[in-house]
């Protein structure tokens, strides 16, 4: 039985790498029309499509591939533990689910910090004056940025630069604080004996 779990863990890891390659192919125009591209599409798309739901989309950002890869990572972890004779309890599964959700949320927060920081740098440099790209970025960011600043400013208007800085700081604090909270939750869940 140990060899079965090891084989399953290895197979899931290989499939996970294939899914990552398939996701990368979507970034390259025409790559899915090649022989290897069609092979990866045929093999990975049925699994990846299971996660393509509306609630994992935020504008142009689609988190479904990230969630799909995290689920495969969880399955690999469980199989590896079973192959070593470790006990997989409800607490361990719950800890894995919490880690999975935090991995996705943390990735979104880091992405948001990067976008906000780039937007602040471009704003400060003045390179965004007549750019339609930055107008589109602002259209996506402004509801988020101004909802945060409205909460902290008591509804008073805030300069865009200040709003961006406040948003970056708060999202970074949320990311750091969330990591500590999740680490504690995971430890507590892993101690559940059943």
PDB file of C-alpha atoms in Angstrom:
ATOM      1  CA  UNK A   1       0.000   0.000   0.000  1.00  0.00           C
ATOM      2  CA  UNK A   2       2.915   2.333   0.692  1.00  0.00           C
ATOM      3  CA  UNK A   3       4.093   2.009  -2.928  1.00  0.00           C
ATOM      4  CA  UNK A   4       0.607   2.811  -4.159  1.00  0.00           C
ATOM      5  CA  UNK A   5       0.564   6.076  -2.193  1.00  0.00           C
ATOM      6  CA  UNK A   6       4.101   6.956  -3.360  1.00  0.00           C
ATOM      7  CA  UNK A   7       3.117   6.281  -6.965  1.00  0.00           C
ATOM      8  CA  UNK A   8      -0.015   8.390  -6.588  1.00  0.00           C
ATOM      9  CA  UNK A   9       1.973  11.247  -5.030  1.00  0.00           C
ATOM     10  CA  UNK A  10       4.466  11.136  -7.910  1.00  0.00           C
ATOM     11  CA  UNK A  11       1.693  10.956 -10.526  1.00  0.00           C
ATOM     12  CA  UNK A  12      -0.148  13.915  -8.989  1.00  0.00           C
ATOM     13  CA  UNK A  13       3.100  15.922  -8.868  1.00  0.00           C
ATOM     14  CA  UNK A  14       3.770  15.229 -12.549  1.00  0.00           C
ATOM     15  CA  UNK A  15       0.189  16.123 -13.453  1.00  0.00           C
ATOM     16  CA  UNK A  16       0.526  19.326 -11.436  1.00  0.00           C
ATOM     17  CA  UNK A  17       3.627  20.291 -13.441  1.00  0.00           C
ATOM     18  CA  UNK A  18       1.745  19.557 -16.652  1.00  0.00           C
ATOM     19  CA  UNK A  19      -1.085  21.830 -15.505  1.00  0.00           C
ATOM     20  CA  UNK A  20       1.403  24.604 -14.737  1.00  0.00           C
ATOM     21  CA  UNK A  21       2.842  24.199 -18.246  1.00  0.00           C
ATOM     22  CA  UNK A  22      -0.694  24.351 -19.674  1.00  0.00           C
ATOM     23  CA  UNK A  23      -1.395  27.560 -17.753  1.00  0.00           C
ATOM     24  CA  UNK A  24       1.823  29.115 -19.051  1.00  0.00           C
ATOM     25  CA  UNK A  25       0.808  28.176 -22.611  1.00  0.00           C
ATOM     26  CA  UNK A  26      -2.239  30.433 -22.291  1.00  0.00           C
ATOM     27  CA  UNK A  27       0.129  33.405 -22.060  1.00  0.00           C
ATOM     28  CA  UNK A  28       1.788  32.581 -25.401  1.00  0.00           C
ATOM     29  CA  UNK A  29      -0.332  33.304 -28.490  1.00  0.00           C
ATOM     30  CA  UNK A  30      -0.743  30.224 -30.687  1.00  0.00           C
ATOM     31  CA  UNK A  31       1.064  27.871 -28.290  1.00  0.00           C
ATOM     32  CA  UNK A  32      -2.040  25.746 -27.788  1.00  0.00           C
ATOM     33  CA  UNK A  33      -2.197  25.087 -31.544  1.00  0.00           C
ATOM     34  CA  UNK A  34       1.062  23.120 -31.541  1.00  0.00           C
ATOM     35  CA  UNK A  35       1.217  19.349 -31.031  1.00  0.00           C
ATOM     36  CA  UNK A  36       2.468  19.495 -27.428  1.00  0.00           C
ATOM     37  CA  UNK A  37       0.040  22.353 -26.731  1.00  0.00           C
ATOM     38  CA  UNK A  38      -2.942  20.321 -27.942  1.00  0.00           C
ATOM     39  CA  UNK A  39      -1.753  17.339 -25.881  1.00  0.00           C
ATOM     40  CA  UNK A  40      -1.525  19.425 -22.701  1.00  0.00           C
ATOM     41  CA  UNK A  41      -4.891  21.071 -23.426  1.00  0.00           C
ATOM     42  CA  UNK A  42      -6.584  17.703 -23.884  1.00  0.00           C
ATOM     43  CA  UNK A  43      -5.020  16.324 -20.714  1.00  0.00           C
ATOM     44  CA  UNK A  44      -5.284  19.309 -18.357  1.00  0.00           C
ATOM     45  CA  UNK A  45      -8.309  21.338 -19.479  1.00  0.00           C
ATOM     46  CA  UNK A  46     -10.951  18.933 -18.098  1.00  0.00           C
ATOM     47  CA  UNK A  47      -9.431  19.294 -14.623  1.00  0.00           C
ATOM     48  CA  UNK A  48      -8.736  23.039 -14.876  1.00  0.00           C
ATOM     49  CA  UNK A  49     -12.272  23.684 -16.162  1.00  0.00           C
ATOM     50  CA  UNK A  50     -13.701  22.272 -12.911  1.00  0.00           C
ATOM     51  CA  UNK A  51     -12.421  25.402 -11.166  1.00  0.00           C
ATOM     52  CA  UNK A  52     -13.431  27.998 -13.761  1.00  0.00           C
ATOM     53  CA  UNK A  53     -16.345  29.534 -11.929  1.00  0.00           C
ATOM     54  CA  UNK A  54     -17.449  33.134 -11.633  1.00  0.00           C
ATOM     55  CA  UNK A  55     -16.543  33.521  -7.982  1.00  0.00           C
ATOM     56  CA  UNK A  56     -12.836  32.959  -8.752  1.00  0.00           C
ATOM     57  CA  UNK A  57     -12.760  35.841 -11.255  1.00  0.00           C
ATOM     58  CA  UNK A  58     -12.046  39.414 -10.272  1.00  0.00           C
ATOM     59  CA  UNK A  59     -12.222  41.537 -13.402  1.00  0.00           C
ATOM     60  CA  UNK A  60      -9.465  40.293 -15.677  1.00  0.00           C
ATOM     61  CA  UNK A  61      -7.822  38.356 -12.837  1.00  0.00           C
ATOM     62  CA  UNK A  62      -8.713  34.647 -12.850  1.00  0.00           C
ATOM     63  CA  UNK A  63      -7.665  32.738  -9.729  1.00  0.00           C
ATOM     64  CA  UNK A  64      -9.054  29.385 -10.842  1.00  0.00           C
ATOM     65  CA  UNK A  65      -5.689  28.011 -12.074  1.00  0.00           C
ATOM     66  CA  UNK A  66      -4.079  28.905  -8.751  1.00  0.00           C
ATOM     67  CA  UNK A  67      -6.816  27.117  -6.804  1.00  0.00           C
ATOM     68  CA  UNK A  68      -6.549  24.073  -9.104  1.00  0.00           C
ATOM     69  CA  UNK A  69      -2.792  23.810  -8.512  1.00  0.00           C
ATOM     70  CA  UNK A  70      -3.211  24.255  -4.753  1.00  0.00           C
ATOM     71  CA  UNK A  71      -5.749  21.394  -4.662  1.00  0.00           C
ATOM     72  CA  UNK A  72      -3.273  19.154  -6.508  1.00  0.00           C
ATOM     73  CA  UNK A  73      -0.572  20.157  -4.009  1.00  0.00           C
ATOM     74  CA  UNK A  74      -2.860  19.204  -1.145  1.00  0.00           C
ATOM     75  CA  UNK A  75      -3.533  15.810  -2.735  1.00  0.00           C
ATOM     76  CA  UNK A  76       0.211  15.251  -3.169  1.00  0.00           C
ATOM     77  CA  UNK A  77       0.804  16.148   0.484  1.00  0.00           C
ATOM     78  CA  UNK A  78      -1.866  13.708   1.671  1.00  0.00           C
ATOM     79  CA  UNK A  79      -0.492  10.896  -0.518  1.00  0.00           C
ATOM     80  CA  UNK A  80       3.063  11.525   0.680  1.00  0.00           C
ATOM     81  CA  UNK A  81       1.938  11.399   4.320  1.00  0.00           C
ATOM     82  CA  UNK A  82       0.022   8.192   3.695  1.00  0.00           C
ATOM     83  CA  UNK A  83       3.070   6.663   1.978  1.00  0.00           C
ATOM     84  CA  UNK A  84       5.144   7.361   5.106  1.00  0.00           C
ATOM     85  CA  UNK A  85       2.543   5.740   7.311  1.00  0.00           C
ATOM     86  CA  UNK A  86       1.452   9.038   8.842  1.00  0.00           C
ATOM     87  CA  UNK A  87      -2.067   9.376  10.067  1.00  0.00           C
ATOM     88  CA  UNK A  88      -4.246  11.784   8.105  1.00  0.00           C
ATOM     89  CA  UNK A  89      -6.833  13.096  10.546  1.00  0.00           C
ATOM     90  CA  UNK A  90      -9.692  15.547  10.223  1.00  0.00           C
ATOM     91  CA  UNK A  91      -7.467  18.157  11.881  1.00  0.00           C
ATOM     92  CA  UNK A  92      -4.727  17.667   9.285  1.00  0.00           C
ATOM     93  CA  UNK A  93      -7.251  17.961   6.434  1.00  0.00           C
ATOM     94  CA  UNK A  94      -8.757  21.081   8.041  1.00  0.00           C
ATOM     95  CA  UNK A  95      -5.257  22.579   8.417  1.00  0.00           C
ATOM     96  CA  UNK A  96      -4.592  21.859   4.734  1.00  0.00           C
ATOM     97  CA  UNK A  97      -7.835  23.542   3.678  1.00  0.00           C
ATOM     98  CA  UNK A  98      -7.011  26.606   5.772  1.00  0.00           C
ATOM     99  CA  UNK A  99      -3.543  26.711   4.211  1.00  0.00           C
ATOM    100  CA  UNK A 100      -5.035  26.368   0.728  1.00  0.00           C
ATOM    101  CA  UNK A 101      -7.450  29.245   1.266  1.00  0.00           C
ATOM    102  CA  UNK A 102      -4.681  31.377   2.753  1.00  0.00           C
ATOM    103  CA  UNK A 103      -2.336  30.573  -0.144  1.00  0.00           C
ATOM    104  CA  UNK A 104      -4.888  31.891  -2.625  1.00  0.00           C
ATOM    105  CA  UNK A 105      -5.757  34.926  -0.483  1.00  0.00           C
ATOM    106  CA  UNK A 106      -2.091  35.685   0.170  1.00  0.00           C
ATOM    107  CA  UNK A 107      -1.309  35.526  -3.551  1.00  0.00           C
ATOM    108  CA  UNK A 108      -4.107  37.977  -4.274  1.00  0.00           C
ATOM    109  CA  UNK A 109      -2.861  40.338  -1.555  1.00  0.00           C
ATOM    110  CA  UNK A 110       0.720  40.232  -2.854  1.00  0.00           C
ATOM    111  CA  UNK A 111      -0.507  40.849  -6.404  1.00  0.00           C
ATOM    112  CA  UNK A 112      -2.575  43.772  -5.151  1.00  0.00           C
ATOM    113  CA  UNK A 113       0.391  45.266  -3.290  1.00  0.00           C
ATOM    114  CA  UNK A 114       2.512  45.037  -6.448  1.00  0.00           C
ATOM    115  CA  UNK A 115      -0.186  46.656  -8.616  1.00  0.00           C
ATOM    116  CA  UNK A 116      -0.748  49.442  -6.086  1.00  0.00           C
ATOM    117  CA  UNK A 117       3.004  50.079  -5.733  1.00  0.00           C
ATOM    118  CA  UNK A 118       3.512  50.202  -9.504  1.00  0.00           C
ATOM    119  CA  UNK A 119       0.532  52.529  -9.829  1.00  0.00           C
ATOM    120  CA  UNK A 120       1.951  54.826  -7.139  1.00  0.00           C
ATOM    121  CA  UNK A 121       5.364  54.932  -8.838  1.00  0.00           C
ATOM    122  CA  UNK A 122       3.806  55.734 -12.216  1.00  0.00           C
ATOM    123  CA  UNK A 123       1.586  58.373 -10.611  1.00  0.00           C
ATOM    124  CA  UNK A 124       4.550  60.019  -8.887  1.00  0.00           C
ATOM    125  CA  UNK A 125       6.600  60.007 -12.099  1.00  0.00           C
ATOM    126  CA  UNK A 126       3.798  61.692 -14.031  1.00  0.00           C
ATOM    127  CA  UNK A 127       4.023  59.137 -16.861  1.00  0.00           C
ATOM    128  CA  UNK A 128       0.305  58.390 -16.692  1.00  0.00           C
ATOM    129  CA  UNK A 129      -1.076  61.728 -17.848  1.00  0.00           C
ATOM    130  CA  UNK A 130      -2.477  60.668 -21.241  1.00  0.00           C
ATOM    131  CA  UNK A 131      -2.365  56.874 -21.008  1.00  0.00           C
ATOM    132  CA  UNK A 132      -5.524  54.851 -21.503  1.00  0.00           C
ATOM    133  CA  UNK A 133      -3.836  51.855 -19.842  1.00  0.00           C
ATOM    134  CA  UNK A 134      -3.547  53.678 -16.523  1.00  0.00           C
ATOM    135  CA  UNK A 135      -7.101  54.966 -16.878  1.00  0.00           C
ATOM    136  CA  UNK A 136      -8.240  51.336 -17.091  1.00  0.00           C
ATOM    137  CA  UNK A 137      -6.067  50.346 -14.131  1.00  0.00           C
ATOM    138  CA  UNK A 138      -7.532  53.248 -12.140  1.00  0.00           C
ATOM    139  CA  UNK A 139     -11.056  52.193 -13.067  1.00  0.00           C
ATOM    140  CA  UNK A 140     -10.335  48.791 -11.520  1.00  0.00           C
ATOM    141  CA  UNK A 141      -8.389  50.038  -8.489  1.00  0.00           C
ATOM    142  CA  UNK A 142     -10.337  53.157  -7.511  1.00  0.00           C
ATOM    143  CA  UNK A 143     -13.380  51.447  -5.964  1.00  0.00           C
ATOM    144  CA  UNK A 144     -11.071  49.406  -3.728  1.00  0.00           C
ATOM    145  CA  UNK A 145      -8.679  52.265  -2.918  1.00  0.00           C
ATOM    146  CA  UNK A 146     -11.389  54.791  -2.135  1.00  0.00           C
ATOM    147  CA  UNK A 147     -13.478  52.366  -0.066  1.00  0.00           C
ATOM    148  CA  UNK A 148     -10.443  51.846   2.183  1.00  0.00           C
ATOM    149  CA  UNK A 149      -9.667  55.546   2.465  1.00  0.00           C
ATOM    150  CA  UNK A 150     -13.315  56.487   3.040  1.00  0.00           C
ATOM    151  CA  UNK A 151     -13.375  54.168   6.020  1.00  0.00           C
ATOM    152  CA  UNK A 152     -10.279  55.756   7.571  1.00  0.00           C
ATOM    153  CA  UNK A 153     -10.922  59.363   6.573  1.00  0.00           C
ATOM    154  CA  UNK A 154     -14.494  59.490   7.826  1.00  0.00           C
ATOM    155  CA  UNK A 155     -15.801  60.122   4.310  1.00  0.00           C
ATOM    156  CA  UNK A 156     -13.605  63.166   3.677  1.00  0.00           C
ATOM    157  CA  UNK A 157     -11.909  63.357   0.257  1.00  0.00           C
ATOM    158  CA  UNK A 158      -8.312  62.128   0.183  1.00  0.00           C
ATOM    159  CA  UNK A 159      -5.620  62.859  -2.409  1.00  0.00           C
ATOM    160  CA  UNK A 160      -4.977  59.974  -4.796  1.00  0.00           C
ATOM    161  CA  UNK A 161      -1.326  59.639  -3.738  1.00  0.00           C
ATOM    162  CA  UNK A 162      -2.344  59.387  -0.080  1.00  0.00           C
ATOM    163  CA  UNK A 163      -5.086  56.912  -0.928  1.00  0.00           C
ATOM    164  CA  UNK A 164      -2.609  54.675  -2.765  1.00  0.00           C
ATOM    165  CA  UNK A 165      -0.072  54.819   0.073  1.00  0.00           C
ATOM    166  CA  UNK A 166      -2.717  54.036   2.696  1.00  0.00           C
ATOM    167  CA  UNK A 167      -4.003  51.125   0.600  1.00  0.00           C
ATOM    168  CA  UNK A 168      -0.517  49.659   0.183  1.00  0.00           C
ATOM    169  CA  UNK A 169       0.190  49.891   3.915  1.00  0.00           C
ATOM    170  CA  UNK A 170      -3.145  48.354   4.926  1.00  0.00           C
ATOM    171  CA  UNK A 171      -2.958  45.497   2.434  1.00  0.00           C
ATOM    172  CA  UNK A 172       0.640  44.765   3.544  1.00  0.00           C
ATOM    173  CA  UNK A 173      -0.455  44.732   7.203  1.00  0.00           C
ATOM    174  CA  UNK A 174      -3.343  42.424   6.321  1.00  0.00           C
ATOM    175  CA  UNK A 175      -0.934  40.079   4.541  1.00  0.00           C
ATOM    176  CA  UNK A 176       1.525  40.022   7.463  1.00  0.00           C
ATOM    177  CA  UNK A 177      -1.141  39.744  10.161  1.00  0.00           C
ATOM    178  CA  UNK A 178      -3.007  37.094   8.203  1.00  0.00           C
ATOM    179  CA  UNK A 179       0.130  34.968   7.971  1.00  0.00           C
ATOM    180  CA  UNK A 180       0.486  34.921  11.774  1.00  0.00           C
ATOM    181  CA  UNK A 181      -3.204  34.172  12.324  1.00  0.00           C
ATOM    182  CA  UNK A 182      -3.249  31.376   9.760  1.00  0.00           C
ATOM    183  CA  UNK A 183      -0.059  29.845  11.185  1.00  0.00           C
ATOM    184  CA  UNK A 184      -1.718  29.697  14.607  1.00  0.00           C
ATOM    185  CA  UNK A 185      -4.934  28.225  13.202  1.00  0.00           C
ATOM    186  CA  UNK A 186      -3.015  25.583  11.270  1.00  0.00           C
ATOM    187  CA  UNK A 187      -1.098  24.537  14.395  1.00  0.00           C
ATOM    188  CA  UNK A 188      -4.308  24.305  16.409  1.00  0.00           C
ATOM    189  CA  UNK A 189      -6.093  22.310  13.705  1.00  0.00           C
ATOM    190  CA  UNK A 190      -3.173  19.908  13.290  1.00  0.00           C
ATOM    191  CA  UNK A 191      -3.445  19.053  17.011  1.00  0.00           C
ATOM    192  CA  UNK A 192      -7.065  17.864  16.650  1.00  0.00           C
ATOM    193  CA  UNK A 193      -6.720  14.161  17.505  1.00  0.00           C
ATOM    194  CA  UNK A 194      -9.451  12.737  15.291  1.00  0.00           C
TER     195      UNK A 194
END
